[in-house]
PDB file of C-alpha atoms in Angstrom:
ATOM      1  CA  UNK A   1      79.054  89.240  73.525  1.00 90.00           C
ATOM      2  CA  UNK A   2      79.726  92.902  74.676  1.00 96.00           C
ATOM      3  CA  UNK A   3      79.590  92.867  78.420  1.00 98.00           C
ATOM      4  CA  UNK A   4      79.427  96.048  80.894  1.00 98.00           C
ATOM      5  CA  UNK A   5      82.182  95.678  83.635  1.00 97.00           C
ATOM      6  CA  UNK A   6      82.440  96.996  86.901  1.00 97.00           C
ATOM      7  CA  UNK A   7      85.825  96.985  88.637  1.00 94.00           C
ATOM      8  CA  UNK A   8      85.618  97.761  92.456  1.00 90.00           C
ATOM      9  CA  UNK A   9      87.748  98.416  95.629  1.00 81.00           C
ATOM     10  CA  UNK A  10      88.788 100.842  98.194  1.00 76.00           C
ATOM     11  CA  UNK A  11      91.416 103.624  97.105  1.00 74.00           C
ATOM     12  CA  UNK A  12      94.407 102.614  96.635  1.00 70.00           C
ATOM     13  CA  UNK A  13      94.291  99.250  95.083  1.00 68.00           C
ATOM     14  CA  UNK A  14      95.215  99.900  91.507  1.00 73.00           C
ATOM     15  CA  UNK A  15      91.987 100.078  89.846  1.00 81.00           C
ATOM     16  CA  UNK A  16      93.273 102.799  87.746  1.00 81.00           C
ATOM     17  CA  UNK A  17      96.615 101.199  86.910  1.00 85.00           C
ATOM     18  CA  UNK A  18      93.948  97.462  85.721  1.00 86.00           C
ATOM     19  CA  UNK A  19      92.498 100.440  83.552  1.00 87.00           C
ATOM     20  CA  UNK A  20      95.463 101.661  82.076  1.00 86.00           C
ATOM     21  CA  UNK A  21      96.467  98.414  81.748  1.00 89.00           C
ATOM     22  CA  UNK A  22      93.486  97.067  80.013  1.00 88.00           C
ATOM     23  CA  UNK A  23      93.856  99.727  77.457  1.00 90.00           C
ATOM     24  CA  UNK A  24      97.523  99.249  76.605  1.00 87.00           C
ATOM     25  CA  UNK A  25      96.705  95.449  76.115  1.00 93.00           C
ATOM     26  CA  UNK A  26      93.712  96.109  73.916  1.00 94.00           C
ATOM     27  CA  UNK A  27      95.512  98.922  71.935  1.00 91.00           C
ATOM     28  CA  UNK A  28      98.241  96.589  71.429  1.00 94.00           C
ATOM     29  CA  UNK A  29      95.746  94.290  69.312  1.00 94.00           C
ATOM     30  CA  UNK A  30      95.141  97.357  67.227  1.00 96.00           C
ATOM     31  CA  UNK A  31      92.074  98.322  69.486  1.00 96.00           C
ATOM     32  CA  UNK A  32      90.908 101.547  69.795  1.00 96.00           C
ATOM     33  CA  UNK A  33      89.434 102.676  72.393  1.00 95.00           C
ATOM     34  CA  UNK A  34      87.086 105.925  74.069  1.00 96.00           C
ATOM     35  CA  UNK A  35      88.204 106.926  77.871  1.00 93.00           C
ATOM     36  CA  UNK A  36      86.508 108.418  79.924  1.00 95.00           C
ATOM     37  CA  UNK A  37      86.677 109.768  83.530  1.00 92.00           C
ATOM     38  CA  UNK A  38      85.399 112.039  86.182  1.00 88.00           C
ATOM     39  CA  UNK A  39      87.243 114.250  88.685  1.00 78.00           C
ATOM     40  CA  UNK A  40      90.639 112.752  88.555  1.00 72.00           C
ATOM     41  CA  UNK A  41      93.143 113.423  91.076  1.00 68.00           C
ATOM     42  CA  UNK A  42      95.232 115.097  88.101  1.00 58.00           C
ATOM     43  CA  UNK A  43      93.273 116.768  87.097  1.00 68.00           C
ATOM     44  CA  UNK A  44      90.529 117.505  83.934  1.00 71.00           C
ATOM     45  CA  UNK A  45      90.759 115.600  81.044  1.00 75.00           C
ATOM     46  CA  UNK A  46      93.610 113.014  82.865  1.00 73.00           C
ATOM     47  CA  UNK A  47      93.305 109.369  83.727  1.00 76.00           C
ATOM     48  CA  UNK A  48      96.221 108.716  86.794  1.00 70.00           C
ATOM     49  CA  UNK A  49      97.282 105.954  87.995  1.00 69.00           C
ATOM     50  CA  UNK A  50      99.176 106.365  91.640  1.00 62.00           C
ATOM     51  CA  UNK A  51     102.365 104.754  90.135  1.00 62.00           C
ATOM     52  CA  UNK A  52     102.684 108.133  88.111  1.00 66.00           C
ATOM     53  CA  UNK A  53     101.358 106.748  84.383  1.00 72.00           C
ATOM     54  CA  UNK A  54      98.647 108.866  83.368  1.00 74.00           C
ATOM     55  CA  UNK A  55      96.927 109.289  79.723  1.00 79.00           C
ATOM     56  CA  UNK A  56      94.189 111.677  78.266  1.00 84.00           C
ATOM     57  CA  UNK A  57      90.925 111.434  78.795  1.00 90.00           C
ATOM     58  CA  UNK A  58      87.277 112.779  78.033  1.00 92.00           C
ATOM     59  CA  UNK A  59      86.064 114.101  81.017  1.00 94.00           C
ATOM     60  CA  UNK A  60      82.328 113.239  81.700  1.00 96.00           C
ATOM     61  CA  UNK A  61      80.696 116.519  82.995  1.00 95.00           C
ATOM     62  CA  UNK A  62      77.233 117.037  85.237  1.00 94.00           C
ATOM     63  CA  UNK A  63      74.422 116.307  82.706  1.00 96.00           C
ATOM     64  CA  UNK A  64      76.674 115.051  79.847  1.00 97.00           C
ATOM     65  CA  UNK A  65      75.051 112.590  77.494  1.00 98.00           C
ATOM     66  CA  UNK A  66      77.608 109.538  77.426  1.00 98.00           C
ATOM     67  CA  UNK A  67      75.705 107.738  74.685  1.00 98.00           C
ATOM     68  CA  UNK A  68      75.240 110.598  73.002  1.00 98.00           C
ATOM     69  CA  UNK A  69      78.565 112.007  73.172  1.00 97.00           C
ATOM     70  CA  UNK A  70      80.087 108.335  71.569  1.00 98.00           C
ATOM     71  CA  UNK A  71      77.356 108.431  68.893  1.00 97.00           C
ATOM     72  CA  UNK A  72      78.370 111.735  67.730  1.00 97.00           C
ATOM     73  CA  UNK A  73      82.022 110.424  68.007  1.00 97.00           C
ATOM     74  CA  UNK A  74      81.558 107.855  65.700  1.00 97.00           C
ATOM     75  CA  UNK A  75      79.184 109.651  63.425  1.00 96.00           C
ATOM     76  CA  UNK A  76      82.340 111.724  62.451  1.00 96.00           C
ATOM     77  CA  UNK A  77      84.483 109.053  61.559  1.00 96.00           C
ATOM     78  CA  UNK A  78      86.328 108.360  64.934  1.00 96.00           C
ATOM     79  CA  UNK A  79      86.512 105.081  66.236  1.00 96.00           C
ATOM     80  CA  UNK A  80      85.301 103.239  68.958  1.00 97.00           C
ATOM     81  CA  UNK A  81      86.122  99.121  69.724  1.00 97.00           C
ATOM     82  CA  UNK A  82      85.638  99.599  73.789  1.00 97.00           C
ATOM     83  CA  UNK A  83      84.757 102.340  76.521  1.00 97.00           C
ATOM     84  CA  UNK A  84      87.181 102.879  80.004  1.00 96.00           C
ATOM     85  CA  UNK A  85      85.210 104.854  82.427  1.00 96.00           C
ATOM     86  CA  UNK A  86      87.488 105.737  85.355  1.00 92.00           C
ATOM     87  CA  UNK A  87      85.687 107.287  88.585  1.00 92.00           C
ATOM     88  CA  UNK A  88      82.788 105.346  87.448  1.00 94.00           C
ATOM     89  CA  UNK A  89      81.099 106.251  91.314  1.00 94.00           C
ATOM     90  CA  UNK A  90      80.933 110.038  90.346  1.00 94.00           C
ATOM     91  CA  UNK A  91      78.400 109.395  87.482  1.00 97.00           C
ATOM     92  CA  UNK A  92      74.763 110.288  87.917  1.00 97.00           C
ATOM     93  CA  UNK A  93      72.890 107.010  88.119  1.00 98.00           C
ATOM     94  CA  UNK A  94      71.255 108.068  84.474  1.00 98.00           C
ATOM     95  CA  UNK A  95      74.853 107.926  83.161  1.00 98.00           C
ATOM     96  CA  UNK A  96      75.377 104.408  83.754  1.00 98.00           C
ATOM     97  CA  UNK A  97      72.196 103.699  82.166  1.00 98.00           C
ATOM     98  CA  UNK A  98      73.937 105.348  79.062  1.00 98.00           C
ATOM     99  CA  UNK A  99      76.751 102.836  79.726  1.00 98.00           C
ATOM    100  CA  UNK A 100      74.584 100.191  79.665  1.00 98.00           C
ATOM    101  CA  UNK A 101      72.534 101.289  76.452  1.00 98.00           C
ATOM    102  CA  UNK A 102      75.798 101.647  74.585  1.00 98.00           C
ATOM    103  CA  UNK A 103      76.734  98.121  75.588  1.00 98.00           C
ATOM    104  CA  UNK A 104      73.107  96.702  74.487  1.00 98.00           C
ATOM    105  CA  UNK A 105      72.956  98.844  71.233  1.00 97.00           C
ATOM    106  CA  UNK A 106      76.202  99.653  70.173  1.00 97.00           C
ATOM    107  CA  UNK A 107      77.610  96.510  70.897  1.00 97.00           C
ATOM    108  CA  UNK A 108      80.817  97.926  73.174  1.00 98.00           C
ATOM    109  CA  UNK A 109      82.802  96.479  75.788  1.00 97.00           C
ATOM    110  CA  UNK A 110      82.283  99.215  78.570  1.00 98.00           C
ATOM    111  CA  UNK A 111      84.734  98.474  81.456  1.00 97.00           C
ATOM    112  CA  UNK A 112      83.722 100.779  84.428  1.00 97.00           C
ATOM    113  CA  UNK A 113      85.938 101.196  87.552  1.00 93.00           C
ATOM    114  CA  UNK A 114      85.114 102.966  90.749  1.00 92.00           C
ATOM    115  CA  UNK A 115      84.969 102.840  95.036  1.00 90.00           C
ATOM    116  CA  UNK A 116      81.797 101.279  95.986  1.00 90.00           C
ATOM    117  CA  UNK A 117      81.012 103.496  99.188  1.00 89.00           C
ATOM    118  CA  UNK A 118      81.753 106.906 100.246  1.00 88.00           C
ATOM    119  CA  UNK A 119      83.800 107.948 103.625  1.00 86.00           C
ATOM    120  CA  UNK A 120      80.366 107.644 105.518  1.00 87.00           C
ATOM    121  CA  UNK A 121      80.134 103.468 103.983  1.00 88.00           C
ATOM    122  CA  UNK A 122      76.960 105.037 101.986  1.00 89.00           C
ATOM    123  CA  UNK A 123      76.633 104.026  98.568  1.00 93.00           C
ATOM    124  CA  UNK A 124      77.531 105.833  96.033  1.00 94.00           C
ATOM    125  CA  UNK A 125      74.418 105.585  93.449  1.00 95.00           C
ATOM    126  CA  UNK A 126      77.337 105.969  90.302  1.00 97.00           C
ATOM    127  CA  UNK A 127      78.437 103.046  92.115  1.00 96.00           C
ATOM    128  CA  UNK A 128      74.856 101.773  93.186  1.00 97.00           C
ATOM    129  CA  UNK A 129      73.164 102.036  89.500  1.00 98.00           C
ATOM    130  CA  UNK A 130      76.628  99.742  88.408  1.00 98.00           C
ATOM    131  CA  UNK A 131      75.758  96.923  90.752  1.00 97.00           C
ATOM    132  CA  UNK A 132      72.069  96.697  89.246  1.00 97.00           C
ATOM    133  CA  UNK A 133      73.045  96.994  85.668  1.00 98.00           C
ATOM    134  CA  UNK A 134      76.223  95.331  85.310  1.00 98.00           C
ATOM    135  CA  UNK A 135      76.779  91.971  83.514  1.00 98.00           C
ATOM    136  CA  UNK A 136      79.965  91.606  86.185  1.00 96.00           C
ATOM    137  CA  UNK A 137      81.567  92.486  89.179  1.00 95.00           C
ATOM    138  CA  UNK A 138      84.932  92.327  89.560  1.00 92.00           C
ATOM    139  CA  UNK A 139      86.189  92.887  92.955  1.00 85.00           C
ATOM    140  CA  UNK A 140      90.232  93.650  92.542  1.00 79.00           C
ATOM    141  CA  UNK A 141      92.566  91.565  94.413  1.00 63.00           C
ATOM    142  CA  UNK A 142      95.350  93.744  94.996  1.00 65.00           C
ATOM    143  CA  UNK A 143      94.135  94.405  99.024  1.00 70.00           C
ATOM    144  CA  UNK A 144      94.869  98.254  99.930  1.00 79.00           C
ATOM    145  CA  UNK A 145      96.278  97.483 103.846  1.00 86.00           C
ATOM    146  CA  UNK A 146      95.178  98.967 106.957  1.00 90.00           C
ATOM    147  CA  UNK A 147      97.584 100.856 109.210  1.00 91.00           C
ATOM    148  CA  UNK A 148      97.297  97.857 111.079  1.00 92.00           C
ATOM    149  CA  UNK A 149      98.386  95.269 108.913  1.00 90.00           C
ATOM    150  CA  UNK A 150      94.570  94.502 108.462  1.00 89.00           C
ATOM    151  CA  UNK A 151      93.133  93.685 104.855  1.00 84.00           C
ATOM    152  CA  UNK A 152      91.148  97.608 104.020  1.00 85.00           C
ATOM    153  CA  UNK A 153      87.826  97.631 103.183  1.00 83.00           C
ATOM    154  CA  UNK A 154      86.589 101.135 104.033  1.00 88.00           C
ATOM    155  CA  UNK A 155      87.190 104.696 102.489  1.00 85.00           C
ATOM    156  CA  UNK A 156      88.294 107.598 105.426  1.00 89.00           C
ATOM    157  CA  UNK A 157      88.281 111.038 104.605  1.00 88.00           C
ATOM    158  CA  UNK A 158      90.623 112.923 107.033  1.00 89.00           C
ATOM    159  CA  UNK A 159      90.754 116.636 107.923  1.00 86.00           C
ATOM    160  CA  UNK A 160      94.141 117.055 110.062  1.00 81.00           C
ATOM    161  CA  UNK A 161      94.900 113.581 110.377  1.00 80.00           C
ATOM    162  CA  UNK A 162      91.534 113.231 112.377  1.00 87.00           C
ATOM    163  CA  UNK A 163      88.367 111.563 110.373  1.00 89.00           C
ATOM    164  CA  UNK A 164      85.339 113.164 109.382  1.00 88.00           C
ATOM    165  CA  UNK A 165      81.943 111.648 109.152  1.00 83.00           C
ATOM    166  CA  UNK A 166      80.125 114.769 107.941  1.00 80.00           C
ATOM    167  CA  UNK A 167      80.278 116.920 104.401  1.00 78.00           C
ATOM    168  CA  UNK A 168      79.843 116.642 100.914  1.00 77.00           C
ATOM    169  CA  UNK A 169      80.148 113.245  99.701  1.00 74.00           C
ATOM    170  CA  UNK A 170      82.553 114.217  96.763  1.00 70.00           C
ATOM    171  CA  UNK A 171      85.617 116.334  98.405  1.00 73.00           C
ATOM    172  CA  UNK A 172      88.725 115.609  95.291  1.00 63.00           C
ATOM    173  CA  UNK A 173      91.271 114.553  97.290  1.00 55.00           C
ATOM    174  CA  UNK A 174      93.774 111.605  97.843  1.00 53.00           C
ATOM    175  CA  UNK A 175      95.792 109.672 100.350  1.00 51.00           C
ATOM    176  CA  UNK A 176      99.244 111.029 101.464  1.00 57.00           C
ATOM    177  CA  UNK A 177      97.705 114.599 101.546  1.00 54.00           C
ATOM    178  CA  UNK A 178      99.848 116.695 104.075  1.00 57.00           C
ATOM    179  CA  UNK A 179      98.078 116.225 107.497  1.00 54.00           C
ATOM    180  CA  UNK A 180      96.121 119.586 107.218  1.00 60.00           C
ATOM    181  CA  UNK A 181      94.165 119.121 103.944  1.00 72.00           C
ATOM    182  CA  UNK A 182      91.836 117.192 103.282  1.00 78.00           C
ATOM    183  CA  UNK A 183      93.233 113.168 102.524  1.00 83.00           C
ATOM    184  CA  UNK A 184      91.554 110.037 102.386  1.00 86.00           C
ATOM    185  CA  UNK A 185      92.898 106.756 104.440  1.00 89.00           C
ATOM    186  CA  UNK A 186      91.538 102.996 103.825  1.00 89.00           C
ATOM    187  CA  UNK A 187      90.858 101.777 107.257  1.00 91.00           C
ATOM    188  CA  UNK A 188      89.956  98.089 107.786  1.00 91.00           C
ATOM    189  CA  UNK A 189      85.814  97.924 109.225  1.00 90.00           C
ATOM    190  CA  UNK A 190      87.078  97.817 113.108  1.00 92.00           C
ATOM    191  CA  UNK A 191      89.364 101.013 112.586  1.00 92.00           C
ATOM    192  CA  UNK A 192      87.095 102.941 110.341  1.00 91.00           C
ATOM    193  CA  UNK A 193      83.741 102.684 113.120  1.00 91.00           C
ATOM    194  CA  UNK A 194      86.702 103.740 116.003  1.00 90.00           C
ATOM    195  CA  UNK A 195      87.497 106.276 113.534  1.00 90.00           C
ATOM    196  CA  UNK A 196      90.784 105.785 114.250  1.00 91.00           C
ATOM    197  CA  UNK A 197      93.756 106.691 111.710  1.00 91.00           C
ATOM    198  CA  UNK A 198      97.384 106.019 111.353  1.00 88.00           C
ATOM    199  CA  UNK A 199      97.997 109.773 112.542  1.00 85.00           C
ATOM    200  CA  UNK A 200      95.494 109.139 115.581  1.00 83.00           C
ATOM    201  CA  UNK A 201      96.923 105.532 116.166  1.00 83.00           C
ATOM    202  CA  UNK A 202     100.394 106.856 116.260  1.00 80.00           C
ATOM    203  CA  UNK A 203      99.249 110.271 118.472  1.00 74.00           C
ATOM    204  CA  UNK A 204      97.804 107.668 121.060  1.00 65.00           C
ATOM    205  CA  UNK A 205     100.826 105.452 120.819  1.00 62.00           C
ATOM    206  CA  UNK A 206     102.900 108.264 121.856  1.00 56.00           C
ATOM    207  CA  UNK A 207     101.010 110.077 124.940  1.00 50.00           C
ATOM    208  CA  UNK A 208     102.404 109.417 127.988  1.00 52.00           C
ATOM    209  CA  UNK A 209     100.920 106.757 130.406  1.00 50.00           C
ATOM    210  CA  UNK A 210      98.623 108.608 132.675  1.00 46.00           C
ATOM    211  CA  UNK A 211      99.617 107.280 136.525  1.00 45.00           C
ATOM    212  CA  UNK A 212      96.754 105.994 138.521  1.00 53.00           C
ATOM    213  CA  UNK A 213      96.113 108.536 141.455  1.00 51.00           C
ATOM    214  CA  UNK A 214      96.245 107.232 145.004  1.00 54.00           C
ATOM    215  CA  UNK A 215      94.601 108.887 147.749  1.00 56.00           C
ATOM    216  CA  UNK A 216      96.596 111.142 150.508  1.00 46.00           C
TER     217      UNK A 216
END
């Protein structure tokens, strides 16, 4: 029974390495499969994984037709056994409905991976629309870390080392970004509402010790 798939997690806890992974096993078997993605790190057209493999990949544009687009595939001979949608979060919530129609009429395996919430812990409604239409959740249990040692569960984007809670809520970027660019950190929940960083934990760590005053 085809199944859509959602793999979740924070940045940087190898949900693009599961899909590269996935499709080397499956290609291995003499599967073929489509993949997609959306605003890579590397670029158009590139599915990267932070360990430095990377692979082609159909990049899903604003307003593209996913179902359509595989249809058309097939209709000229290409082949199809499974879908890899990397990025899954940047997709307009009508383009996981296409996932989900290609699962229910085409009969595919669509394995979807993607961050959950944005830098301000809001949905993202790629990300939403996959948690009402998928037939699984997988959370990934390779646990991005804290600066603090602490299991990471939120997404910080950084401007200068210093977190931002305003902007767009797509900004490309990555982590270890050069301090004045904008980055992205995974903060554990107690770090990311202090909104305090490695760069701002380690700036605090080495101020001086104020002396109390006494008066006269």
């Amino acid at each position: 029974m085809s199944e859509l798939v959602f793999f979740s997690g924070t940045m940087d806890c190898g949900k693009s390495t599961l899909a590269l992974q996935i499709e080397h096993n499956r290609s291995a078997r003499g599967l073929q499969g489509v993949i997609f993605t959306r605003d890579d790190r590397a670029g158009e057209g590139k599915l990267s994984s932070r360990l430095g493999l990377v692979t082609e990949a159909v990049e899903i544009t604003e307003g593209m037709d996913v179902y359509a687009y595989l249809v058309d595939h097939m209709t000229r001979g290409g082949r199809a056994d499974y879908l890899i949608v990397d990025e899954a979060q940047f997709l307009a919530p009508g383009q996981i409905d296409q996932l989900a129609r290609i699962v229910d009429d085409l009969g595919l395996d669509v394995f979807a991976f993607g961050i959950t919430t944005d830098f301000r812990t809001k949905l993202f409604p790629g990300s939403q629309r996959l948690i009402e239409l998928a037939d699984r959740i997988e959370t990934l249990q390779v646990e991005a870390m804290c600066w603090c040692g602490a299991r990471a569960t939120h997404n910080a984007r950084t401007v200068g080392g210093e977190m931002v809670v305003e902007g767009e809520q797509v900004v490309v970027g990555d982590v270890n970004r050069p301090a004045e660019e904008v980055g992205y950190e995974v903060l554990c929940r107690r770090h990311h509402r202090r909104r305090m960083t490695s760069a701002s934990a380690r700036a605090g760590a080495l101020s001086p010790d104020v002396l109390p005053m006494t008066p006269g």
